[in-house]
Amino acid sequence: MSADQMSIGEMLAATVPMARTLNLEFRETAPDRAVVALPDQSDYHNHVGGPHAGAMFTLGESASGAIVLAAFGAELSRAVPLAVSAEIAYKKLAMGPVTATATLGRPVTDVIAELDAGERPEFPVAIEIRREDGAVTGEMTVVWTLRPNNPS
């Protein structure tokens, strides 16, 4: 893991209390992909012994935030990234540790071009949540925006 990747994970752990509370592990953070893991922790289990739905939602949203920071971190001086909406589907029973993989749904250059044009771009981030055996237990989409600091 590079120093930049580590700093994004450390930054999220320091500034997002839920990420720190759940002991999320930021394994990979790049502009095209982020991978975040939720360890198996009995304190965050549901009634069937797997990770609680809220913990899985936080895992997916945190992975989406990590990729947004990796892709648009250079724009933070002029825009604030904000989640606009989120949707999650729980596909299979999750047991044990789970990992969320986030991918950006639009090219970074297109989003920045809209920001350069004075617009407030929106873009989706798709997330897959998987068990250790590779089974997809959840699919999530978070739509983000870059809100300009000084809108014209």
Short mmCIF file of C-alpha atoms in Angstrom, two decimals:
data_model
loop_
_atom_site.label_atom_id
_atom_site.label_comp_id
_atom_site.label_asym_id
_atom_site.label_seq_id
_atom_site.Cartn_x
_atom_site.Cartn_y
_atom_site.Cartn_z
CA MET A 1 0.00 0.00 0.00
CA SER A 2 1.44 3.40 -0.93
CA ALA A 3 1.74 6.33 1.44
CA ASP A 4 -1.10 8.10 -0.42
CA GLN A 5 -3.38 5.10 -0.01
CA MET A 6 -2.51 4.87 3.67
CA SER A 7 -3.22 8.54 4.21
CA ILE A 8 -6.71 8.26 2.71
CA GLY A 9 -7.55 5.35 5.01
CA GLU A 10 -6.04 7.13 8.00
CA MET A 11 -7.90 10.31 7.09
CA LEU A 12 -11.22 8.48 6.84
CA ALA A 13 -10.61 6.65 10.12
CA ALA A 14 -9.77 9.96 11.80
CA THR A 15 -12.67 11.98 10.38
CA VAL A 16 -15.46 9.40 10.04
CA PRO A 17 -16.23 8.02 13.50
CA MET A 18 -18.26 5.06 12.16
CA ALA A 19 -15.32 3.86 10.05
CA ARG A 20 -13.14 3.93 13.16
CA THR A 21 -15.84 2.37 15.37
CA LEU A 22 -16.26 -0.58 12.99
CA ASN A 23 -12.47 -1.05 12.65
CA LEU A 24 -12.71 -0.83 8.87
CA GLU A 25 -9.52 -1.77 7.03
CA PHE A 26 -8.71 0.36 3.98
CA ARG A 27 -6.82 -2.18 1.85
CA GLU A 28 -6.70 -0.46 -1.52
CA THR A 29 -7.49 3.10 -2.47
CA ALA A 30 -7.00 4.33 -6.03
CA PRO A 31 -8.98 6.59 -8.39
CA ASP A 32 -10.43 3.55 -10.19
CA ARG A 33 -10.97 1.14 -7.27
CA ALA A 34 -11.19 1.06 -3.49
CA VAL A 35 -11.26 -2.04 -1.31
CA VAL A 36 -12.34 -1.85 2.33
CA ALA A 37 -12.80 -4.76 4.73
CA LEU A 38 -15.06 -5.24 7.74
CA PRO A 39 -13.52 -7.73 10.17
CA ASP A 40 -15.75 -10.34 11.79
CA GLN A 41 -16.71 -8.73 15.12
CA SER A 42 -19.43 -10.17 17.34
CA ASP A 43 -20.30 -6.69 18.65
CA TYR A 44 -21.62 -5.84 15.17
CA HIS A 45 -23.46 -9.10 14.40
CA ASN A 46 -27.14 -9.33 13.59
CA HIS A 47 -29.65 -11.91 14.85
CA VAL A 48 -28.24 -14.64 12.56
CA GLY A 49 -24.58 -14.14 13.51
CA GLY A 50 -23.31 -12.18 10.51
CA PRO A 51 -22.48 -8.51 10.07
CA HIS A 52 -25.43 -6.24 10.79
CA ALA A 53 -27.04 -4.57 7.75
CA GLY A 54 -26.05 -1.16 9.12
CA ALA A 55 -22.42 -2.25 9.40
CA MET A 56 -22.51 -3.51 5.80
CA PHE A 57 -24.04 -0.21 4.65
CA THR A 58 -21.29 1.72 6.44
CA LEU A 59 -18.67 -0.55 4.87
CA GLY A 60 -20.00 0.12 1.36
CA GLU A 61 -20.43 3.85 1.90
CA SER A 62 -16.90 4.07 3.32
CA ALA A 63 -15.48 2.28 0.27
CA SER A 64 -17.33 4.76 -1.95
CA GLY A 65 -15.92 7.66 0.05
CA ALA A 66 -12.40 6.27 -0.26
CA ILE A 67 -12.58 6.11 -4.05
CA VAL A 68 -14.07 9.61 -4.20
CA LEU A 69 -11.16 10.98 -2.17
CA ALA A 70 -8.65 9.09 -4.29
CA ALA A 71 -10.20 10.32 -7.54
CA PHE A 72 -11.00 13.89 -6.53
CA GLY A 73 -8.71 14.69 -3.61
CA ALA A 74 -6.90 17.31 -5.69
CA GLU A 75 -10.21 19.19 -6.02
CA LEU A 76 -10.88 19.55 -2.26
CA SER A 77 -9.65 23.15 -2.25
CA ARG A 78 -12.53 24.12 -4.54
CA ALA A 79 -15.27 21.55 -3.95
CA VAL A 80 -16.72 19.40 -1.18
CA PRO A 81 -17.65 15.79 -1.97
CA LEU A 82 -21.11 14.92 -0.65
CA ALA A 83 -23.17 11.76 -0.88
CA VAL A 84 -26.48 12.53 -2.62
CA SER A 85 -28.23 9.18 -2.37
CA ALA A 86 -27.53 5.53 -1.63
CA GLU A 87 -29.22 2.24 -2.38
CA ILE A 88 -28.25 -1.20 -1.13
CA ALA A 89 -29.50 -4.69 -1.94
CA TYR A 90 -28.69 -7.57 0.40
CA LYS A 91 -28.23 -10.60 -1.88
CA LYS A 92 -26.99 -13.45 0.32
CA LEU A 93 -26.32 -14.11 3.96
CA ALA A 94 -23.05 -12.51 4.98
CA MET A 95 -21.02 -14.41 7.55
CA GLY A 96 -17.50 -13.73 8.79
CA PRO A 97 -15.39 -10.90 7.42
CA VAL A 98 -16.71 -9.09 4.36
CA THR A 99 -15.01 -6.86 1.81
CA ALA A 100 -16.43 -3.99 -0.22
CA THR A 101 -15.00 -3.11 -3.63
CA ALA A 102 -15.98 0.27 -5.04
CA THR A 103 -15.65 1.42 -8.65
CA LEU A 104 -16.24 4.88 -10.06
CA GLY A 105 -19.15 5.04 -12.52
CA ARG A 106 -17.89 7.97 -14.63
CA PRO A 107 -14.48 9.03 -15.93
CA VAL A 108 -12.70 11.39 -13.54
CA THR A 109 -11.93 13.76 -16.42
CA ASP A 110 -15.65 14.13 -17.27
CA VAL A 111 -16.55 14.96 -13.67
CA ILE A 112 -13.72 17.51 -13.38
CA ALA A 113 -14.73 19.08 -16.72
CA GLU A 114 -18.23 19.69 -15.33
CA LEU A 115 -16.72 21.20 -12.19
CA ASP A 116 -14.46 23.40 -14.35
CA ALA A 117 -17.56 24.57 -16.25
CA GLY A 118 -19.11 25.79 -13.00
CA GLU A 119 -21.51 22.88 -12.66
CA ARG A 120 -22.16 20.63 -9.70
CA PRO A 121 -21.34 17.20 -11.12
CA GLU A 122 -22.95 14.00 -9.89
CA PHE A 123 -21.50 10.55 -10.37
CA PRO A 124 -22.31 7.04 -9.18
CA VAL A 125 -20.02 4.69 -7.30
CA ALA A 126 -20.89 0.98 -7.53
CA ILE A 127 -19.96 -1.28 -4.63
CA GLU A 128 -19.93 -5.06 -4.31
CA ILE A 129 -19.77 -6.62 -0.86
CA ARG A 130 -18.34 -10.14 -0.73
CA ARG A 131 -17.74 -12.90 1.78
CA GLU A 132 -14.36 -14.59 2.03
CA ASP A 133 -15.60 -17.36 -0.29
CA GLY A 134 -16.21 -14.74 -3.01
CA ALA A 135 -20.01 -14.80 -2.88
CA VAL A 136 -21.61 -11.39 -3.43
CA THR A 137 -23.66 -10.64 -0.32
CA GLY A 138 -24.60 -7.09 -1.20
CA GLU A 139 -24.66 -4.56 -4.03
CA MET A 140 -24.76 -0.87 -3.40
CA THR A 141 -24.75 2.37 -5.37
CA VAL A 142 -23.87 5.71 -3.84
CA VAL A 143 -24.40 8.84 -5.94
CA TRP A 144 -21.93 11.59 -5.06
CA THR A 145 -21.61 15.23 -6.02
CA LEU A 146 -18.78 17.74 -5.90
CA ARG A 147 -20.32 20.91 -4.47
CA PRO A 148 -18.26 23.94 -5.49
CA ASN A 149 -17.02 25.97 -2.51
CA ASN A 150 -17.77 29.26 -4.24
CA PRO A 151 -20.70 28.62 -6.60
CA SER A 152 -21.11 31.38 -9.18
#
